[in-house]
Short mmCIF file of C-alpha atoms in Angstrom, two decimals:
data_model
loop_
_atom_site.label_atom_id
_atom_site.label_comp_id
_atom_site.label_asym_id
_atom_site.label_seq_id
_atom_site.Cartn_x
_atom_site.Cartn_y
_atom_site.Cartn_z
CA MET A 1 -77.04 15.46 -26.04
CA ASP A 2 -75.65 18.55 -23.91
CA SER A 3 -72.47 20.78 -25.09
CA LEU A 4 -70.53 18.98 -21.99
CA ARG A 5 -71.29 15.18 -23.09
CA PHE A 6 -70.49 15.73 -26.46
CA LEU A 7 -67.13 17.59 -25.62
CA ARG A 8 -66.20 14.52 -23.23
CA ILE A 9 -67.04 12.14 -25.89
CA LEU A 10 -64.96 14.01 -28.28
CA LEU A 11 -62.08 14.18 -25.87
CA LEU A 12 -62.53 10.65 -25.10
CA SER A 13 -62.34 9.58 -28.73
CA ALA A 14 -59.22 11.46 -29.37
CA SER A 15 -57.54 10.26 -26.01
CA ILE A 16 -58.27 6.64 -26.71
CA LEU A 17 -56.60 7.07 -30.24
CA LEU A 18 -53.57 8.44 -28.73
CA VAL A 19 -53.15 6.44 -25.35
CA SER A 20 -53.47 3.21 -27.83
CA LEU A 21 -51.10 4.52 -30.28
CA LEU A 22 -47.83 3.17 -28.91
CA SER A 23 -47.28 -0.44 -28.09
CA THR A 24 -43.74 -1.20 -27.38
CA VAL A 25 -41.00 -0.82 -24.55
CA ILE A 26 -37.50 0.88 -24.93
CA ALA A 27 -34.74 1.09 -23.14
CA GLY A 28 -32.20 2.63 -25.47
CA ASP A 29 -29.69 0.99 -28.00
CA ILE A 30 -26.11 1.10 -26.91
CA VAL A 31 -25.00 -1.97 -29.19
CA HIS A 32 -26.13 -1.50 -32.62
CA HIS A 33 -26.13 -4.90 -34.80
CA ASP A 34 -26.09 -3.95 -38.77
CA ASP A 35 -26.25 -7.17 -40.96
CA LEU A 36 -25.94 -4.79 -43.93
CA ALA A 37 -22.53 -3.13 -43.08
CA PRO A 38 -20.20 -5.67 -44.71
CA LYS A 39 -17.99 -7.78 -41.95
CA LYS A 40 -14.47 -9.45 -42.59
CA PRO A 41 -11.42 -10.50 -40.47
CA GLY A 42 -10.27 -7.11 -38.95
CA CYS A 43 -13.68 -5.62 -39.80
CA GLU A 44 -16.23 -7.29 -37.66
CA ASN A 45 -16.68 -4.87 -34.35
CA ASP A 46 -19.92 -4.23 -33.47
CA PHE A 47 -21.18 -0.37 -33.64
CA VAL A 48 -21.25 0.72 -29.92
CA LEU A 49 -21.83 4.27 -28.35
CA VAL A 50 -18.53 5.95 -26.83
CA LYS A 51 -18.19 8.16 -24.09
CA VAL A 52 -15.32 11.09 -24.82
CA GLN A 53 -14.54 12.58 -21.77
CA THR A 54 -12.29 15.73 -21.92
CA TRP A 55 -10.03 17.56 -19.60
CA VAL A 56 -8.77 21.12 -20.33
CA ASP A 57 -5.75 21.96 -18.13
CA GLY A 58 -6.58 19.33 -15.45
CA VAL A 59 -9.94 20.41 -15.04
CA GLU A 60 -12.75 17.95 -16.21
CA GLU A 61 -14.71 19.52 -19.14
CA GLU A 62 -17.60 18.15 -21.27
CA GLU A 63 -18.49 14.72 -22.42
CA PHE A 64 -19.24 13.63 -25.79
CA VAL A 65 -20.95 10.37 -27.50
CA GLY A 66 -19.40 9.20 -30.35
CA VAL A 67 -19.66 5.58 -32.24
CA GLY A 68 -17.43 2.96 -32.53
CA ALA A 69 -16.05 1.97 -36.26
CA ARG A 70 -16.06 -1.55 -37.55
CA PHE A 71 -12.56 -1.65 -37.50
CA GLY A 72 -9.66 -1.20 -35.50
CA ARG A 73 -9.23 -2.09 -31.67
CA ARG A 74 -12.25 -2.75 -29.42
CA ILE A 75 -12.74 0.13 -26.95
CA VAL A 76 -12.49 -0.93 -23.27
CA SER A 77 -15.92 -0.94 -21.46
CA LYS A 78 -14.63 0.24 -17.50
CA GLU A 79 -13.78 3.69 -16.98
CA LYS A 80 -11.15 2.84 -14.73
CA ASN A 81 -9.18 1.05 -17.39
CA ALA A 82 -9.38 3.78 -19.97
CA ASN A 83 -6.30 6.02 -19.84
CA GLN A 84 -6.37 9.96 -19.99
CA THR A 85 -4.48 11.07 -23.10
CA HIS A 86 -3.38 13.84 -24.41
CA LEU A 87 -5.64 15.42 -27.33
CA VAL A 88 -4.08 16.71 -30.65
CA PHE A 89 -5.22 17.66 -34.34
CA ALA A 90 -3.83 15.76 -37.18
CA ASN A 91 -1.53 17.53 -40.00
CA PRO A 92 -2.66 17.08 -42.31
CA ARG A 93 -6.01 17.67 -40.60
CA ASP A 94 -7.74 14.72 -42.82
CA SER A 95 -4.99 12.33 -42.11
CA CYS A 96 -5.30 11.19 -45.71
CA ALA A 97 -1.34 11.25 -45.90
CA PRO A 98 1.35 10.35 -43.28
CA LEU A 99 1.27 12.66 -40.49
CA LYS A 100 3.67 15.52 -40.32
CA ASN A 101 3.45 15.56 -36.32
CA LYS A 102 5.12 12.81 -34.62
CA LEU A 103 2.97 11.38 -31.72
CA SER A 104 3.53 9.54 -28.52
CA GLY A 105 0.32 7.92 -27.59
CA ASP A 106 -1.70 10.89 -28.29
CA VAL A 107 -5.57 10.48 -29.18
CA VAL A 108 -5.50 12.65 -32.72
CA ILE A 109 -8.45 14.32 -34.11
CA VAL A 110 -8.94 14.35 -37.79
CA GLU A 111 -11.75 15.53 -39.99
CA ARG A 112 -13.73 13.51 -42.45
CA GLY A 113 -13.68 13.21 -46.04
CA ASN A 114 -10.86 12.90 -49.08
CA CYS A 115 -9.80 8.92 -48.32
CA LYS A 116 -11.45 5.77 -46.74
CA PHE A 117 -11.62 5.52 -42.90
CA THR A 118 -9.25 2.98 -42.93
CA ALA A 119 -6.62 5.02 -44.38
CA LYS A 120 -7.04 7.77 -41.77
CA ALA A 121 -6.66 5.15 -38.94
CA ASN A 122 -3.31 3.40 -40.52
CA HIS A 123 -1.68 6.90 -40.89
CA ALA A 124 -2.52 8.04 -37.52
CA GLU A 125 -1.33 4.55 -36.02
CA ALA A 126 1.89 4.87 -38.05
CA ALA A 127 2.00 8.21 -36.61
CA GLY A 128 2.33 6.77 -32.96
CA ALA A 129 -1.38 7.78 -31.86
CA SER A 130 -3.32 5.54 -29.36
CA ALA A 131 -6.68 6.45 -30.62
CA LEU A 132 -8.55 8.08 -33.65
CA LEU A 133 -11.04 10.80 -33.21
CA ILE A 134 -12.87 11.56 -36.66
CA ILE A 135 -15.00 14.29 -36.89
CA ASN A 136 -18.21 14.15 -39.02
CA ASN A 137 -19.36 16.98 -41.46
CA GLN A 138 -22.89 16.46 -40.25
CA LYS A 139 -24.55 16.70 -36.83
CA GLU A 140 -25.77 13.18 -36.81
CA LEU A 141 -23.03 10.16 -36.13
CA TYR A 142 -22.03 7.80 -39.00
CA LYS A 143 -21.25 4.05 -38.86
CA MET A 144 -17.45 3.74 -40.09
CA VAL A 145 -17.36 0.46 -42.28
CA CYS A 146 -14.68 -0.96 -44.52
CA GLU A 147 -14.53 -1.09 -48.54
CA PRO A 148 -15.34 -4.63 -49.87
CA ASP A 149 -11.81 -4.42 -51.70
CA GLU A 150 -9.92 -3.17 -48.73
CA THR A 151 -6.89 -5.67 -47.36
CA ASP A 152 -4.93 -3.18 -45.08
CA LEU A 153 -7.13 -4.00 -41.83
CA ASP A 154 -4.59 -4.70 -39.21
CA ILE A 155 -5.31 -1.69 -37.40
CA GLN A 156 -4.62 -1.63 -33.61
CA ILE A 157 -5.88 1.80 -32.46
CA PRO A 158 -9.73 2.33 -31.86
CA ALA A 159 -11.58 4.76 -34.29
CA VAL A 160 -14.64 6.68 -33.10
CA MET A 161 -16.60 9.23 -34.82
CA LEU A 162 -18.17 12.05 -33.18
CA PRO A 163 -20.61 14.63 -34.39
CA GLN A 164 -19.63 18.02 -36.28
CA ASP A 165 -20.87 20.18 -32.92
CA ALA A 166 -18.51 18.08 -30.78
CA GLY A 167 -15.38 18.75 -33.47
CA ALA A 168 -16.25 22.48 -33.04
CA THR A 169 -16.12 22.54 -29.52
CA LEU A 170 -13.14 20.44 -29.63
CA GLN A 171 -11.04 22.60 -31.78
CA ASN A 172 -11.93 25.39 -29.31
CA MET A 173 -10.53 23.90 -26.34
CA LEU A 174 -7.53 23.45 -28.25
CA ASN A 175 -7.43 26.65 -29.41
CA ASN A 176 -7.50 28.46 -26.26
CA SER A 177 -5.95 25.99 -23.91
CA SER A 178 -2.54 24.58 -23.25
CA LYS A 179 -3.29 21.11 -22.44
CA VAL A 180 -6.21 19.11 -23.64
CA SER A 181 -6.91 15.39 -22.73
CA ALA A 182 -9.51 12.61 -23.08
CA GLN A 183 -10.50 9.31 -22.01
CA LEU A 184 -12.76 7.04 -24.75
CA TYR A 185 -14.64 4.41 -23.12
CA SER A 186 -17.76 2.28 -23.79
CA PRO A 187 -19.68 1.14 -20.73
CA LYS A 188 -22.10 -1.58 -20.99
CA ARG A 189 -25.70 -1.16 -19.51
CA PRO A 190 -26.61 -3.12 -16.54
CA ALA A 191 -28.72 -6.02 -17.13
CA VAL A 192 -31.54 -4.81 -15.34
CA ASP A 193 -32.22 -1.32 -14.20
CA VAL A 194 -34.49 -0.69 -11.21
CA ALA A 195 -36.47 1.62 -14.01
CA GLU A 196 -37.94 -1.16 -15.55
CA VAL A 197 -39.15 -2.45 -12.02
CA PHE A 198 -40.80 0.76 -11.11
CA LEU A 199 -42.42 0.58 -14.92
CA TRP A 200 -43.73 -2.74 -14.53
CA LEU A 201 -45.33 -1.78 -10.85
CA MET A 202 -46.69 1.42 -12.44
CA ALA A 203 -48.37 -0.38 -15.21
CA ILE A 204 -49.58 -3.27 -12.89
CA GLY A 205 -50.63 -0.66 -10.35
CA THR A 206 -52.71 1.46 -13.45
CA ILE A 207 -54.43 -1.67 -14.46
CA LEU A 208 -55.38 -2.48 -10.74
CA CYS A 209 -57.19 0.86 -9.94
CA ALA A 210 -58.72 1.34 -13.05
CA SER A 211 -60.11 -2.39 -13.01
CA TYR A 212 -61.41 -1.90 -9.21
CA TRP A 213 -63.21 1.42 -10.09
CA SER A 214 -64.71 -0.18 -13.25
CA ALA A 215 -66.04 -3.03 -11.42
CA TRP A 216 -67.09 -0.92 -8.62
CA SER A 217 -69.05 1.37 -11.07
CA ALA A 218 -70.67 -1.69 -12.73
CA ARG A 219 -71.92 -3.29 -9.15
CA GLU A 220 -73.59 -0.25 -8.29
CA ALA A 221 -75.17 0.24 -11.45
CA ALA A 222 -76.38 -3.69 -11.22
CA ILE A 223 -77.75 -3.28 -7.50
CA GLU A 224 -79.44 -0.27 -8.70
CA HIS A 225 -80.58 -1.88 -11.66
CA ASP A 226 -81.75 -4.87 -9.46
CA LYS A 227 -83.52 -2.37 -6.94
CA LEU A 228 -85.70 -0.61 -9.85
CA LEU A 229 -86.90 -4.61 -10.86
CA LYS A 230 -87.76 -5.09 -7.22
CA ASP A 231 -89.84 -2.01 -7.02
CA ALA A 232 -91.47 -3.19 -10.09
CA ILE A 233 -91.04 0.29 -12.14
CA ASP A 234 -92.66 0.10 -15.27
CA GLU A 235 -90.29 2.10 -17.00
CA ILE A 236 -86.59 1.18 -16.15
CA PRO A 237 -84.00 3.59 -17.53
CA ASP A 238 -81.87 2.28 -20.50
CA THR A 239 -78.50 1.94 -19.25
CA ASN A 240 -76.95 1.73 -22.74
CA ASP A 241 -78.24 4.57 -23.93
CA GLY A 242 -75.06 6.77 -22.55
CA GLY A 243 -76.67 8.12 -19.89
CA SER A 244 -74.39 5.70 -17.66
CA GLY A 245 -71.45 7.36 -18.99
CA VAL A 246 -69.86 4.02 -20.16
CA VAL A 247 -68.76 3.56 -23.87
CA GLU A 248 -69.08 -0.40 -25.01
CA ILE A 249 -66.91 -1.53 -27.94
CA ASN A 250 -68.31 -3.97 -30.32
CA THR A 251 -66.33 -6.06 -32.87
CA ILE A 252 -66.66 -3.69 -35.94
CA SER A 253 -65.46 -0.78 -33.88
CA ALA A 254 -62.52 -2.78 -32.40
CA ILE A 255 -61.17 -3.96 -35.98
CA CYS A 256 -61.69 -0.28 -37.07
CA PHE A 257 -59.89 1.16 -34.29
CA VAL A 258 -56.56 -0.85 -35.21
CA PHE A 259 -56.82 0.46 -38.91
CA LEU A 260 -57.32 4.03 -37.44
CA ALA A 261 -54.39 3.57 -35.43
CA SER A 262 -52.29 2.53 -38.00
CA GLY A 263 -52.99 5.74 -40.32
CA PHE A 264 -52.56 7.74 -37.42
CA LEU A 265 -49.18 6.22 -36.56
CA VAL A 266 -48.31 6.69 -40.31
CA VAL A 267 -49.27 10.43 -40.27
CA LEU A 268 -47.04 10.81 -36.99
CA TYR A 269 -44.10 9.27 -39.08
CA LYS A 270 -44.54 11.12 -41.97
CA LEU A 271 -45.21 14.46 -40.49
CA MET A 272 -42.93 14.26 -37.56
CA SER A 273 -41.67 17.86 -36.57
CA TYR A 274 -41.28 20.06 -33.62
CA TRP A 275 -44.50 21.61 -34.44
CA PHE A 276 -46.39 18.06 -34.91
CA VAL A 277 -45.15 17.24 -31.28
CA GLU A 278 -46.04 20.70 -30.00
CA LEU A 279 -49.38 19.78 -31.11
CA LEU A 280 -49.71 16.51 -29.74
CA VAL A 281 -48.43 17.74 -26.51
CA VAL A 282 -51.15 20.16 -26.70
CA VAL A 283 -53.77 17.44 -27.52
CA PHE A 284 -52.25 15.00 -24.36
CA CYS A 285 -52.38 18.00 -22.06
CA ILE A 286 -56.36 18.54 -22.88
CA GLY A 287 -56.58 14.52 -22.37
CA GLY A 288 -54.39 14.39 -19.33
CA VAL A 289 -56.79 17.45 -17.76
CA GLU A 290 -59.99 15.51 -18.32
CA GLY A 291 -58.33 12.45 -17.14
CA LEU A 292 -56.78 13.88 -13.79
CA GLN A 293 -60.07 15.70 -13.30
CA THR A 294 -62.10 12.67 -13.31
CA CYS A 295 -59.95 10.99 -11.22
CA LEU A 296 -59.78 13.53 -8.31
CA VAL A 297 -63.51 14.32 -8.41
CA ALA A 298 -64.04 10.42 -7.96
CA LEU A 299 -61.69 10.23 -5.19
CA LEU A 300 -62.45 13.58 -3.12
CA SER A 301 -66.33 13.13 -3.55
CA ARG A 302 -66.12 10.48 -0.68
CA TRP A 303 -65.12 13.17 1.47
CA PHE A 304 -66.97 16.28 -0.43
CA GLN A 305 -69.99 14.28 -1.38
CA ARG A 306 -72.40 17.23 -1.02
CA ALA A 307 -70.03 19.41 -3.34
CA GLY A 308 -70.09 16.63 -6.13
CA ASP A 309 -73.87 16.36 -6.10
CA THR A 310 -74.56 20.06 -6.21
CA TYR A 311 -74.63 21.33 -9.60
CA VAL A 312 -74.32 24.87 -11.39
CA LYS A 313 -74.98 25.54 -14.85
CA VAL A 314 -72.05 27.02 -16.76
CA PRO A 315 -72.70 28.31 -20.70
CA PHE A 316 -71.82 26.18 -23.28
CA LEU A 317 -70.96 23.44 -20.99
CA GLY A 318 -74.03 22.59 -18.97
CA PRO A 319 -74.38 21.78 -15.41
CA ILE A 320 -71.09 20.93 -13.67
CA SER A 321 -70.57 20.04 -10.17
CA TYR A 322 -69.01 22.57 -7.69
CA LEU A 323 -66.57 19.89 -6.87
CA THR A 324 -65.35 19.83 -10.62
CA LEU A 325 -65.21 23.27 -10.62
CA ALA A 326 -62.91 23.51 -8.08
CA VAL A 327 -60.69 20.90 -8.98
CA SER A 328 -60.35 21.84 -13.00
CA PRO A 329 -57.96 24.96 -11.95
CA PHE A 330 -55.33 22.79 -10.45
CA CYS A 331 -55.51 20.27 -13.28
CA ILE A 332 -55.14 22.82 -15.65
CA VAL A 333 -52.16 24.50 -14.11
CA PHE A 334 -50.57 20.96 -13.27
CA ALA A 335 -50.84 20.36 -17.55
CA VAL A 336 -49.77 23.81 -18.35
CA LEU A 337 -46.58 23.75 -16.04
CA TRP A 338 -45.78 20.42 -17.27
CA ALA A 339 -46.05 21.14 -20.70
CA VAL A 340 -44.03 24.66 -20.33
CA TYR A 341 -41.13 22.70 -18.47
CA ARG A 342 -41.19 19.20 -20.18
CA ASP A 343 -37.58 19.48 -21.03
CA ARG A 344 -36.56 19.56 -17.46
CA SER A 345 -35.02 16.45 -15.43
CA VAL A 346 -38.24 15.77 -13.35
CA ALA A 347 -40.79 16.65 -16.12
CA TRP A 348 -41.22 12.73 -16.45
CA ILE A 349 -43.19 12.97 -13.27
CA GLY A 350 -45.78 15.18 -14.56
CA GLN A 351 -46.04 13.24 -18.05
CA ASP A 352 -46.64 9.86 -16.11
CA VAL A 353 -49.45 11.52 -13.84
CA LEU A 354 -51.20 12.63 -16.48
CA GLY A 355 -50.84 9.67 -18.34
CA ILE A 356 -51.84 7.29 -15.67
CA ALA A 357 -54.99 9.52 -14.86
CA LEU A 358 -56.00 9.32 -18.85
CA ILE A 359 -55.43 5.86 -18.99
CA ILE A 360 -57.54 4.88 -15.64
CA THR A 361 -60.31 7.44 -16.97
CA VAL A 362 -60.51 5.53 -20.27
CA LEU A 363 -60.52 2.30 -18.55
CA GLN A 364 -63.36 3.24 -16.68
CA ILE A 365 -65.35 4.73 -19.50
CA VAL A 366 -64.76 2.25 -22.01
CA HIS A 367 -65.92 -1.19 -21.41
CA VAL A 368 -65.39 -4.57 -23.48
CA PRO A 369 -68.79 -6.13 -23.32
CA ASN A 370 -67.79 -9.72 -23.46
CA LEU A 371 -64.95 -12.00 -24.44
CA LYS A 372 -65.77 -12.08 -28.49
CA VAL A 373 -64.73 -8.25 -28.50
CA GLY A 374 -61.91 -8.61 -26.32
CA THR A 375 -60.54 -11.19 -28.28
CA VAL A 376 -60.89 -9.48 -31.56
CA LEU A 377 -59.36 -6.10 -30.21
CA LEU A 378 -56.39 -8.07 -28.61
CA SER A 379 -55.72 -10.20 -31.81
CA CYS A 380 -55.60 -7.27 -33.84
CA ALA A 381 -53.59 -5.15 -31.42
CA PHE A 382 -51.20 -8.06 -31.49
CA LEU A 383 -50.76 -8.15 -35.48
CA TYR A 384 -50.55 -4.34 -35.10
CA ASP A 385 -47.61 -4.34 -32.78
CA ILE A 386 -45.70 -6.93 -34.49
CA PHE A 387 -46.33 -5.17 -38.05
CA TRP A 388 -45.20 -1.93 -37.12
CA VAL A 389 -42.42 -2.83 -34.97
CA PHE A 390 -40.67 -5.51 -37.04
CA VAL A 391 -42.43 -5.86 -40.57
CA SER A 392 -42.52 -1.95 -41.01
CA LYS A 393 -38.64 -2.28 -41.20
CA LYS A 394 -39.03 -3.70 -44.85
CA LEU A 395 -41.26 -1.06 -46.03
CA PHE A 396 -39.64 1.68 -44.50
CA HIS A 397 -36.18 0.67 -43.68
CA GLU A 398 -36.55 1.50 -40.26
CA SER A 399 -39.45 0.53 -37.34
CA VAL A 400 -42.11 3.29 -37.62
CA MET A 401 -43.37 2.59 -34.09
CA ILE A 402 -39.70 2.79 -32.50
CA VAL A 403 -38.82 5.87 -34.40
CA VAL A 404 -42.22 7.90 -33.62
CA ALA A 405 -41.80 6.69 -29.91
CA ARG A 406 -38.21 7.99 -30.05
CA GLY A 407 -39.22 11.13 -31.68
CA ASP A 408 -36.09 10.78 -33.87
CA LYS A 409 -37.16 13.35 -36.28
CA SER A 410 -38.68 16.01 -34.38
CA GLY A 411 -35.44 17.20 -32.25
CA GLU A 412 -37.76 16.28 -28.96
CA ASP A 413 -37.38 13.70 -26.56
CA GLY A 414 -40.31 11.39 -27.81
CA ILE A 415 -43.71 11.94 -27.96
CA PRO A 416 -45.80 12.21 -24.88
CA MET A 417 -48.08 8.91 -24.95
CA LEU A 418 -45.62 7.09 -22.91
CA LEU A 419 -44.93 6.24 -19.07
CA LYS A 420 -41.40 6.78 -18.58
CA ILE A 421 -38.81 6.39 -15.67
CA PRO A 422 -35.15 7.52 -15.83
CA ARG A 423 -32.74 4.75 -15.90
CA MET A 424 -31.11 5.38 -12.42
CA PHE A 425 -27.91 2.98 -12.64
CA ASP A 426 -27.00 3.23 -16.02
CA PRO A 427 -24.16 5.06 -17.09
CA TRP A 428 -25.69 5.99 -20.25
CA GLY A 429 -28.62 7.46 -18.67
CA GLY A 430 -31.75 8.10 -20.63
CA TYR A 431 -35.09 6.75 -20.17
CA SER A 432 -36.90 3.15 -19.96
CA ILE A 433 -40.40 3.57 -21.39
CA ILE A 434 -43.86 1.92 -21.92
CA GLY A 435 -46.34 2.77 -24.65
CA PHE A 436 -49.92 3.67 -23.20
CA GLY A 437 -51.38 0.91 -25.40
CA ASP A 438 -49.41 -1.78 -23.58
CA ILE A 439 -51.43 -1.03 -20.53
CA LEU A 440 -54.81 0.09 -22.03
CA LEU A 441 -55.43 -2.84 -24.63
CA PRO A 442 -54.82 -5.53 -22.22
CA GLY A 443 -56.19 -3.47 -19.47
CA LEU A 444 -59.50 -3.55 -21.08
CA LEU A 445 -60.11 -7.30 -20.80
CA ILE A 446 -58.34 -7.37 -17.45
CA ALA A 447 -61.40 -4.94 -16.33
CA PHE A 448 -63.99 -6.82 -18.03
CA ALA A 449 -62.52 -9.88 -15.99
CA LEU A 450 -63.15 -8.31 -12.67
CA ARG A 451 -66.54 -6.84 -13.42
CA TYR A 452 -67.45 -10.11 -14.39
CA ASP A 453 -66.02 -11.77 -11.14
CA TRP A 454 -68.08 -9.38 -8.90
CA LEU A 455 -71.48 -9.75 -10.79
CA ALA A 456 -71.08 -13.34 -10.76
CA ASN A 457 -70.00 -13.07 -6.91
CA LYS A 458 -66.79 -15.33 -7.46
CA THR A 459 -64.15 -15.71 -5.20
CA LEU A 460 -60.32 -14.18 -5.94
CA ARG A 461 -59.45 -17.80 -6.63
CA THR A 462 -62.29 -18.88 -8.68
CA GLY A 463 -62.53 -15.92 -10.55
CA TYR A 464 -60.77 -14.85 -13.88
CA PHE A 465 -59.34 -11.40 -12.79
CA ILE A 466 -56.43 -12.47 -10.49
CA TRP A 467 -55.32 -14.75 -13.18
CA ALA A 468 -55.40 -12.58 -16.01
CA MET A 469 -53.84 -10.18 -13.66
CA LEU A 470 -50.84 -12.72 -13.12
CA ALA A 471 -50.69 -13.39 -16.78
CA TYR A 472 -50.61 -9.59 -17.51
CA GLY A 473 -47.29 -9.36 -15.22
CA LEU A 474 -45.74 -12.21 -16.44
CA GLY A 475 -46.30 -11.15 -20.13
CA LEU A 476 -44.76 -7.79 -19.24
CA LEU A 477 -41.95 -9.41 -17.36
CA ILE A 478 -40.79 -11.35 -20.36
CA THR A 479 -40.99 -8.34 -22.54
CA TYR A 480 -38.32 -6.76 -20.32
CA VAL A 481 -36.16 -10.05 -20.36
CA ALA A 482 -36.61 -9.92 -24.25
CA LEU A 483 -35.56 -6.18 -24.15
CA ASN A 484 -32.32 -6.74 -22.41
CA LEU A 485 -31.46 -9.73 -24.34
CA MET A 486 -31.95 -8.04 -27.51
CA ASP A 487 -29.52 -4.89 -25.93
CA GLY A 488 -31.95 -2.80 -25.43
CA HIS A 489 -33.66 -2.56 -29.07
CA GLY A 490 -37.47 -1.82 -28.74
CA GLN A 491 -39.72 -4.41 -28.43
CA PRO A 492 -43.55 -4.97 -29.35
CA ALA A 493 -44.60 -5.58 -25.58
CA LEU A 494 -48.12 -6.85 -26.94
CA LEU A 495 -46.11 -9.73 -28.66
CA TYR A 496 -45.79 -11.39 -25.38
CA ILE A 497 -48.83 -9.88 -23.08
CA VAL A 498 -51.50 -10.70 -25.58
CA PRO A 499 -50.71 -14.57 -25.63
CA PHE A 500 -50.54 -14.80 -21.83
CA THR A 501 -53.60 -12.64 -20.87
CA LEU A 502 -56.15 -13.54 -23.66
CA GLY A 503 -54.56 -17.21 -23.64
CA THR A 504 -55.30 -17.37 -19.93
CA MET A 505 -58.87 -16.18 -20.17
CA LEU A 506 -59.84 -18.43 -22.90
CA THR A 507 -58.27 -21.51 -21.71
CA LEU A 508 -60.15 -20.83 -17.77
CA ALA A 509 -63.11 -20.10 -19.52
CA ARG A 510 -63.13 -23.22 -21.55
CA LYS A 511 -62.15 -25.33 -18.57
CA ARG A 512 -64.81 -23.74 -16.46
CA ASN A 513 -67.76 -23.96 -18.71
CA ASP A 514 -67.98 -20.52 -18.67
CA LEU A 515 -66.88 -19.81 -22.30
CA TRP A 516 -70.19 -19.37 -24.09
CA ILE A 517 -71.44 -16.68 -21.61
CA LEU A 518 -68.44 -14.91 -21.25
CA TRP A 519 -68.14 -15.08 -25.20
CA THR A 520 -71.40 -13.93 -25.84
CA LYS A 521 -73.39 -11.82 -22.83
CA GLY A 522 -70.19 -11.00 -20.90
CA GLU A 523 -72.32 -11.08 -17.62
CA PRO A 524 -73.79 -13.80 -15.43
CA GLU A 525 -77.64 -14.23 -15.25
CA ARG A 526 -79.40 -12.73 -12.77
CA ALA A 527 -82.74 -13.83 -10.95
CA CYS A 528 -86.11 -12.39 -12.02
CA PRO A 529 -88.16 -10.73 -8.86
CA HIS A 530 -91.40 -13.25 -9.03
CA HIS A 531 -93.41 -10.03 -8.72
CA VAL A 532 -91.90 -8.55 -12.16
CA ARG A 533 -93.36 -9.29 -15.45
CA LEU A 534 -90.97 -11.69 -17.36
CA GLU A 535 -91.31 -9.84 -20.33
CA GLN A 536 -90.28 -6.65 -18.65
CA CYS A 537 -87.47 -8.46 -16.92
CA SER A 538 -86.16 -10.60 -19.97
CA ASP A 539 -85.91 -7.25 -22.14
CA GLU A 540 -84.03 -6.02 -19.25
CA LYS A 541 -81.32 -8.89 -19.25
#
């Protein structure tokens, strides 16, 4: 094996593990349901995120995000219904005693500590405040609940907690300005955002492109194979030795893969930090360069066939086509620019381009040889997704998959193994995301279906591909419906996709009496030319 092939297989192995690691869709949580926090009459609000827009001397300034308390009046959802109210600090600052300053509908700022949250709210309300902002003593937000023995819960003003840095900014505003005012409201997310529609189309389009490329390559290989048989060549090259550039998954590797992905997910969860995310960015860029280069070379070789078929020997890498040499610098620069400027608002475009190219390349190179392997792989992935999204909460007290996908412990905006699109009509902004595994793993089975259809000369209606594709699209659509019904809480997409996609394939195969050949051989029988030795033809099958 030459150095270039060894390097590509190494990159491919790392890329497969990375792109299949995350299998979840997330829109972002605005309403936080917490069954562990106690509820009682007067203390039963949902924990909602709240926008606190400020004005200094009539000029609009910074906007902060806080979390509403379990107690108090619910916060209005529409900005037009929220009043712009004068902002003041409480005296005493912790509001643990009756306030010395008399308020006339002002929003009062108090510091956390020294007494119960409800005591602070009662003192602020008694002084005439219209709302209460409690500044946390940490950078994170904290859910304000009621103590089990509390009874004085008839609180008629809203209470919101802000992080520590927001409190410092508000203090500077009040010290340096004559008048500071604020507006509190908690807008609701739209039922459906166009970002989810585009993500759905991106996932469908990626699998379509990869499947047709894979099927076209398989048909070309089959035509060449039949031509060699027709010419009665004594030594027909073995297409399973890696020379064709295709890697076939077997049952054991499908099972082992899920355990490897689980182990790597736990490592990510435990070691999640800024430097670890930076390492993942480097690995993702290397895989993205390989994927983008492979896709561009395959596309451009139709117009620059001579450059694609002419090779030059490069030290340590072996023979490389002139077309690859021409395309590689662009791919490297593209990936480096994305890595350097990935915190910019438009960086999601570069991440999606690299991710889609990587997924298409993996789907073109990695094949499921039959329905048996596809069933084992998707069944294991189905259990993997459910376990790490839902069951892991029991072991780690939080969903490991969602924490890793959002990059909660890294200080970064999630890890790069995701397709993401900004939520365009969402007042909270943020991104809708889908894990690479939700595209790659079902895509392996769908690409297999199209390869079989083409080799068996099936029409679109009588084949398996169109039905598997429709089932995948429907499963992903139901995933987004569940996502919105759950107020944006991350969902294991394979929980919905696998039963639709795999169930459709198995049902159709059984109904059409193709189950045995799909389950074992994975390709149709091909006629053996009469002038070729039967033993030779049988061996090749």
